[in-house]
Amino acid sequence: MGWEIHLHIIAAVSWIGGSVFMFVLGVSLTNKEDQKAVYPRIGPIFGYFEIGALILLLVTGILMITNNGLITILFSDIHNEVIDSLRTKLWMVLILTVVTVVHTVIAFITNGKERTALQNFFSRGASMTIFILNFLVLHYAIVIRDIL
């Protein structure tokens, strides 16, 4: 593996670290006035940073898969611990990406505005899903690395 793995790890640390920070911030700020003071300012900056990290993760992940000749194996009937773990990780990454898009769209549309109950439900649900999936994806990355 070349330079892609280094950028992939830096982006993963940024993505997951940012997710943990925002989760802790969300749990800590229980006062609505504090939330209204913080989120409109930090949200867009964080959002753009996280979008950049996610794009870097996706690009470097795709490059590593194609450069290592795994693309055809992923779509074959071959089963082993590494390939099955990678498939599972990639399914989670797909779900994580879709959920992130949903969360980001809601966040940017409602930044500085009052959210509807439905927007709140999907935004908070997406945040929790992102938080949990991050650690599951990280787990499968560790499993794959341990095998290799």
Coordinates of N, CA and C in Angstrom, one line a residue:
M1 N 0.8 -1.2 0.0 CA 0.0 0.0 0.0 C 0.9 1.2 0.0
G2 N 0.4 2.2 -0.7 CA 1.2 3.5 -0.8 C 0.7 4.6 0.0
W3 N 0.7 5.8 -0.5 CA 0.3 7.0 0.1 C -1.1 7.0 0.5
E4 N -2.0 6.3 -0.2 CA -3.4 6.3 0.1 C -3.8 5.9 1.5
I5 N -3.1 4.9 2.0 CA -3.4 4.4 3.4 C -3.1 5.5 4.4
H6 N -2.1 6.3 4.2 CA -1.8 7.4 5.1 C -2.8 8.5 5.1
L7 N -3.2 8.9 4.0 CA -4.3 9.9 3.9 C -5.6 9.3 4.4
H8 N -5.9 8.0 4.2 CA -7.1 7.4 4.6 C -7.1 7.4 6.1
I9 N -6.0 7.1 6.8 CA -6.0 7.0 8.2 C -6.1 8.5 8.8
I10 N -5.5 9.4 8.2 CA -5.6 10.8 8.7 C -7.1 11.3 8.6
A11 N -7.7 11.0 7.4 CA -9.1 11.3 7.2 C -10.0 10.6 8.2
A12 N -9.7 9.3 8.5 CA -10.5 8.5 9.4 C -10.4 9.1 10.8
V13 N -9.2 9.5 11.2 CA -9.1 10.1 12.6 C -9.8 11.4 12.6
S14 N -9.8 12.2 11.6 CA -10.5 13.5 11.5 C -12.0 13.3 11.6
W15 N -12.5 12.3 10.8 CA -13.9 12.0 10.7 C -14.4 11.5 12.0
I16 N -13.8 10.5 12.6 CA -14.3 9.9 13.8 C -14.1 10.8 15.0
G17 N -12.9 11.5 15.0 CA -12.7 12.5 16.1 C -13.7 13.6 16.1
G18 N -14.0 14.1 14.9 CA -15.0 15.1 14.8 C -16.4 14.7 15.3
S19 N -16.7 13.4 14.9 CA -18.0 12.8 15.3 C -18.1 12.7 16.8
V20 N -17.0 12.3 17.4 CA -17.0 12.1 18.9 C -17.2 13.5 19.5
F21 N -16.4 14.5 19.0 CA -16.5 15.9 19.6 C -17.9 16.4 19.5
M22 N -18.5 16.3 18.3 CA -19.9 16.8 18.2 C -20.9 16.0 19.0
F23 N -20.7 14.7 19.2 CA -21.6 14.0 20.1 C -21.5 14.5 21.5
V24 N -20.2 14.7 22.0 CA -20.0 15.2 23.4 C -20.6 16.6 23.5
L25 N -20.4 17.4 22.5 CA -21.0 18.7 22.5 C -22.5 18.7 22.6
G26 N -23.1 17.8 21.8 CA -24.5 17.7 21.8 C -25.1 17.2 23.1
V27 N -24.4 16.3 23.7 CA -24.8 15.8 25.0 C -24.6 16.9 26.1
S28 N -23.6 17.6 26.0 CA -23.2 18.6 27.0 C -24.1 19.9 27.0
L29 N -24.5 20.3 25.8 CA -25.3 21.5 25.7 C -26.8 21.2 25.8
T30 N -27.3 21.1 27.0 CA -28.7 20.8 27.2 C -29.5 22.1 27.2
N31 N -28.9 23.2 27.4 CA -29.7 24.5 27.4 C -29.9 24.9 25.9
K32 N -31.1 25.2 25.6 CA -31.5 25.6 24.2 C -30.8 26.9 23.8
E33 N -30.6 27.8 24.7 CA -29.9 29.1 24.4 C -28.5 28.8 24.0
D34 N -27.8 27.9 24.8 CA -26.4 27.6 24.5 C -26.3 26.9 23.1
Q35 N -27.3 26.0 22.8 CA -27.3 25.4 21.5 C -27.5 26.4 20.4
K36 N -28.4 27.3 20.6 CA -28.6 28.4 19.6 C -27.4 29.3 19.4
A37 N -26.6 29.4 20.4 CA -25.4 30.2 20.3 C -24.2 29.5 19.6
V38 N -24.1 28.2 19.9 CA -23.0 27.4 19.4 C -23.2 26.8 18.0
Y39 N -24.3 26.1 17.8 CA -24.5 25.4 16.5 C -24.5 26.2 15.3
P40 N -25.1 27.3 15.2 CA -25.1 28.1 14.0 C -23.7 28.6 13.6
R41 N -22.8 28.7 14.6 CA -21.4 29.1 14.3 C -20.5 28.0 14.0
I42 N -20.6 26.9 14.8 CA -19.6 25.8 14.6 C -20.1 24.8 13.6
G43 N -21.4 24.7 13.4 CA -22.0 23.7 12.5 C -21.5 23.8 11.1
P44 N -21.6 24.9 10.4 CA -21.1 25.0 9.0 C -19.6 24.7 8.9
I45 N -18.8 25.2 9.8 CA -17.4 25.0 9.7 C -17.1 23.5 9.9
F46 N -17.7 22.9 10.9 CA -17.6 21.4 11.1 C -18.1 20.6 9.9
G47 N -19.3 21.1 9.4 CA -19.9 20.4 8.3 C -19.0 20.3 7.1
Y48 N -18.4 21.4 6.7 CA -17.5 21.4 5.6 C -16.2 20.6 5.8
F49 N -15.7 20.7 7.0 CA -14.5 19.9 7.4 C -14.9 18.4 7.3
E50 N -16.0 18.0 7.8 CA -16.4 16.6 7.8 C -16.7 16.1 6.4
I51 N -17.3 17.0 5.5 CA -17.5 16.6 4.1 C -16.2 16.3 3.4
G52 N -15.2 17.2 3.7 CA -13.9 17.0 3.1 C -13.2 15.7 3.6
A53 N -13.4 15.4 4.9 CA -12.8 14.2 5.4 C -13.5 13.0 4.8
L54 N -14.8 13.0 4.7 CA -15.6 11.9 4.1 C -15.2 11.7 2.6
I55 N -15.1 12.8 1.9 CA -14.7 12.6 0.5 C -13.3 12.0 0.4
L56 N -12.4 12.5 1.2 CA -11.0 11.9 1.2 C -11.0 10.4 1.6
L57 N -11.9 10.1 2.6 CA -12.0 8.6 2.9 C -12.5 7.8 1.7
L58 N -13.6 8.3 1.1 CA -14.1 7.6 0.0 C -13.1 7.4 -1.2
V59 N -12.5 8.5 -1.5 CA -11.5 8.5 -2.7 C -10.3 7.6 -2.4
T60 N -9.8 7.7 -1.2 CA -8.6 6.9 -0.9 C -9.0 5.4 -0.7
G61 N -10.2 5.2 -0.2 CA -10.7 3.8 -0.1 C -10.9 3.2 -1.4
I62 N -11.5 3.9 -2.4 CA -11.7 3.4 -3.7 C -10.3 3.1 -4.4
L63 N -9.4 4.1 -4.2 CA -8.1 3.9 -4.8 C -7.4 2.6 -4.3
M64 N -7.5 2.4 -2.9 CA -6.8 1.2 -2.4 C -7.5 -0.1 -2.9
I65 N -8.8 0.0 -3.0 CA -9.5 -1.2 -3.5 C -9.1 -1.5 -5.0
T66 N -9.1 -0.5 -5.8 CA -8.7 -0.7 -7.2 C -7.3 -1.0 -7.4
N67 N -6.4 -0.3 -6.7 CA -5.0 -0.5 -6.8 C -4.5 -1.8 -6.4
N68 N -5.2 -2.5 -5.5 CA -4.9 -3.8 -4.9 C -5.7 -4.9 -5.6
G69 N -6.3 -4.6 -6.7 CA -7.0 -5.6 -7.5 C -8.2 -6.3 -6.7
L70 N -8.8 -5.5 -5.8 CA -9.9 -6.1 -5.0 C -11.3 -5.9 -5.6
I71 N -11.4 -5.1 -6.6 CA -12.8 -4.8 -7.1 C -13.5 -6.0 -7.7
T72 N -12.8 -6.8 -8.4 CA -13.4 -8.0 -9.0 C -13.7 -9.0 -8.0
I73 N -12.8 -9.1 -7.0 CA -12.9 -10.1 -5.9 C -14.2 -9.7 -5.1
L74 N -14.4 -8.4 -4.8 CA -15.5 -8.0 -4.0 C -16.9 -8.4 -4.6
F75 N -16.9 -8.5 -6.0 CA -18.1 -8.8 -6.7 C -18.2 -10.3 -7.1
S76 N -17.3 -11.1 -6.5 CA -17.3 -12.5 -6.9 C -17.9 -13.3 -5.8
D77 N -17.8 -14.6 -6.0 CA -18.3 -15.6 -4.9 C -17.3 -16.0 -3.9
I78 N -16.1 -15.3 -4.0 CA -15.0 -15.7 -3.1 C -15.4 -15.2 -1.7
H79 N -15.2 -16.1 -0.7 CA -15.5 -15.8 0.7 C -14.3 -16.2 1.5
N80 N -13.8 -15.2 2.3 CA -12.8 -15.5 3.3 C -12.9 -14.4 4.3
E81 N -12.2 -14.4 5.4 CA -12.4 -13.5 6.5 C -12.1 -12.0 6.0
V82 N -11.0 -11.8 5.2 CA -10.7 -10.5 4.8 C -11.8 -9.9 3.9
I83 N -12.1 -10.7 2.8 CA -13.1 -10.2 1.8 C -14.4 -10.0 2.5
D84 N -14.9 -10.9 3.3 CA -16.2 -10.8 4.0 C -16.2 -9.5 4.9
S85 N -15.1 -9.3 5.6 CA -15.0 -8.2 6.5 C -15.0 -6.9 5.7
L86 N -14.3 -6.9 4.6 CA -14.3 -5.7 3.7 C -15.7 -5.4 3.1
R87 N -16.3 -6.5 2.7 CA -17.7 -6.3 2.2 C -18.6 -5.7 3.2
T88 N -18.5 -6.2 4.5 CA -19.3 -5.7 5.6 C -19.0 -4.2 5.8
K89 N -17.7 -3.9 5.9 CA -17.3 -2.5 6.1 C -17.8 -1.6 5.0
L90 N -17.7 -2.0 3.8 CA -18.2 -1.2 2.6 C -19.7 -1.0 2.7
W91 N -20.5 -2.0 3.1 CA -21.9 -1.8 3.3 C -22.2 -0.7 4.3
M92 N -21.5 -0.8 5.4 CA -21.6 0.2 6.5 C -21.2 1.6 6.0
V93 N -20.1 1.7 5.2 CA -19.7 2.9 4.7 C -20.8 3.5 3.8
L94 N -21.4 2.7 3.0 CA -22.5 3.1 2.1 C -23.6 3.7 2.9
I95 N -24.0 3.0 4.0 CA -25.1 3.5 4.8 C -24.7 4.8 5.5
L96 N -23.5 4.8 6.0 CA -22.9 6.0 6.7 C -22.9 7.2 5.8
T97 N -22.6 7.0 4.5 CA -22.6 8.1 3.6 C -24.0 8.6 3.3
V98 N -24.9 7.7 3.1 CA -26.3 8.2 2.9 C -26.9 8.9 4.1
V99 N -26.6 8.4 5.3 CA -27.1 9.0 6.5 C -26.4 10.4 6.7
T100 N -25.1 10.5 6.3 CA -24.4 11.7 6.4 C -25.0 12.8 5.5
V101 N -25.4 12.4 4.3 CA -26.0 13.3 3.3 C -27.3 13.8 3.9
V102 N -28.1 12.9 4.4 CA -29.4 13.3 5.0 C -29.2 14.3 6.1
H103 N -28.3 13.9 7.0 CA -28.0 14.8 8.2 C -27.5 16.2 7.7
T104 N -26.6 16.2 6.8 CA -25.9 17.4 6.3 C -27.0 18.3 5.6
V105 N -27.8 17.7 4.8 CA -28.9 18.5 4.1 C -29.8 19.2 5.1
I106 N -30.2 18.4 6.1 CA -31.1 19.0 7.1 C -30.4 20.1 7.9
A107 N -29.1 19.8 8.3 CA -28.3 20.8 9.1 C -28.1 22.1 8.3
F108 N -27.8 22.0 7.0 CA -27.6 23.2 6.3 C -28.9 24.0 6.0
I109 N -30.0 23.3 5.8 CA -31.3 23.9 5.5 C -31.8 24.6 6.7
T110 N -31.6 24.0 7.9 CA -32.2 24.5 9.1 C -31.2 25.3 10.0
N111 N -30.0 25.6 9.5 CA -29.0 26.3 10.3 C -29.5 27.6 10.7
G112 N -29.6 27.9 12.0 CA -30.0 29.1 12.6 C -31.6 29.3 12.6
K113 N -32.3 28.2 12.2 CA -33.7 28.2 12.2 C -34.2 27.1 13.2
E114 N -35.5 27.2 13.5 CA -36.2 26.2 14.3 C -36.5 25.0 13.4
R115 N -36.2 23.8 13.9 CA -36.4 22.6 13.1 C -37.8 22.1 13.4
T116 N -38.4 21.4 12.4 CA -39.7 20.8 12.7 C -39.4 19.5 13.5
A117 N -40.5 18.9 14.0 CA -40.3 17.6 14.7 C -39.7 16.5 13.8
L118 N -40.1 16.5 12.6 CA -39.6 15.5 11.6 C -38.1 15.7 11.3
Q119 N -37.8 17.0 11.1 CA -36.4 17.3 10.9 C -35.5 17.0 12.1
N120 N -36.0 17.3 13.3 CA -35.3 16.9 14.5 C -35.1 15.4 14.6
F121 N -36.2 14.7 14.3 CA -36.1 13.2 14.4 C -35.0 12.6 13.5
F122 N -35.1 13.1 12.2 CA -34.1 12.6 11.2 C -32.7 13.1 11.5
S123 N -32.6 14.3 11.9 CA -31.2 14.8 12.2 C -30.6 14.1 13.4
R124 N -31.3 14.0 14.5 CA -30.8 13.3 15.7 C -30.6 11.9 15.4
G125 N -31.5 11.2 14.7 CA -31.3 9.8 14.4 C -30.1 9.6 13.5
A126 N -29.9 10.5 12.5 CA -28.7 10.4 11.7 C -27.5 10.6 12.5
S127 N -27.5 11.6 13.4 CA -26.3 11.8 14.2 C -25.9 10.6 15.0
M128 N -26.9 10.0 15.6 CA -26.6 8.8 16.4 C -26.2 7.6 15.6
T129 N -26.8 7.5 14.4 CA -26.4 6.4 13.5 C -25.0 6.6 13.0
I130 N -24.6 7.8 12.7 CA -23.2 8.1 12.2 C -22.3 7.8 13.4
F131 N -22.6 8.2 14.6 CA -21.7 8.0 15.7 C -21.5 6.5 15.9
I132 N -22.5 5.7 15.9 CA -22.4 4.2 16.1 C -21.7 3.6 14.9
L133 N -22.1 3.9 13.7 CA -21.5 3.3 12.5 C -20.0 3.6 12.4
N134 N -19.6 4.8 12.8 CA -18.2 5.1 12.8 C -17.3 4.1 13.6
F135 N -17.8 3.6 14.7 CA -17.1 2.7 15.5 C -17.2 1.3 14.9
L136 N -18.3 1.0 14.3 CA -18.4 -0.3 13.6 C -17.5 -0.4 12.4
V137 N -17.4 0.7 11.6 CA -16.5 0.7 10.5 C -15.1 0.6 11.0
L138 N -14.7 1.3 12.0 CA -13.4 1.3 12.6 C -13.1 -0.1 13.1
H139 N -14.0 -0.8 13.7 CA -13.8 -2.2 14.1 C -13.4 -3.1 12.9
Y140 N -14.2 -3.0 11.8 CA -13.9 -3.8 10.7 C -12.5 -3.4 10.0
A141 N -12.2 -2.2 10.1 CA -10.8 -1.8 9.6 C -9.8 -2.4 10.4
I142 N -10.0 -2.5 11.7 CA -9.0 -3.1 12.6 C -8.9 -4.6 12.4
V143 N -10.1 -5.2 12.2 CA -10.2 -6.7 11.9 C -9.4 -7.0 10.6
I144 N -9.6 -6.2 9.6 CA -8.9 -6.4 8.3 C -7.4 -6.2 8.5
R145 N -7.0 -5.2 9.2 CA -5.6 -4.9 9.4 C -4.9 -6.0 10.2
D146 N -5.7 -6.5 11.2 CA -5.1 -7.6 12.0 C -4.9 -8.9 11.2
I147 N -5.8 -9.2 10.3 CA -5.6 -10.4 9.4 C -4.4 -10.2 8.5
L148 N -4.3 -9.0 7.9 CA -3.2 -8.8 7.0 C -1.9 -8.7 7.7

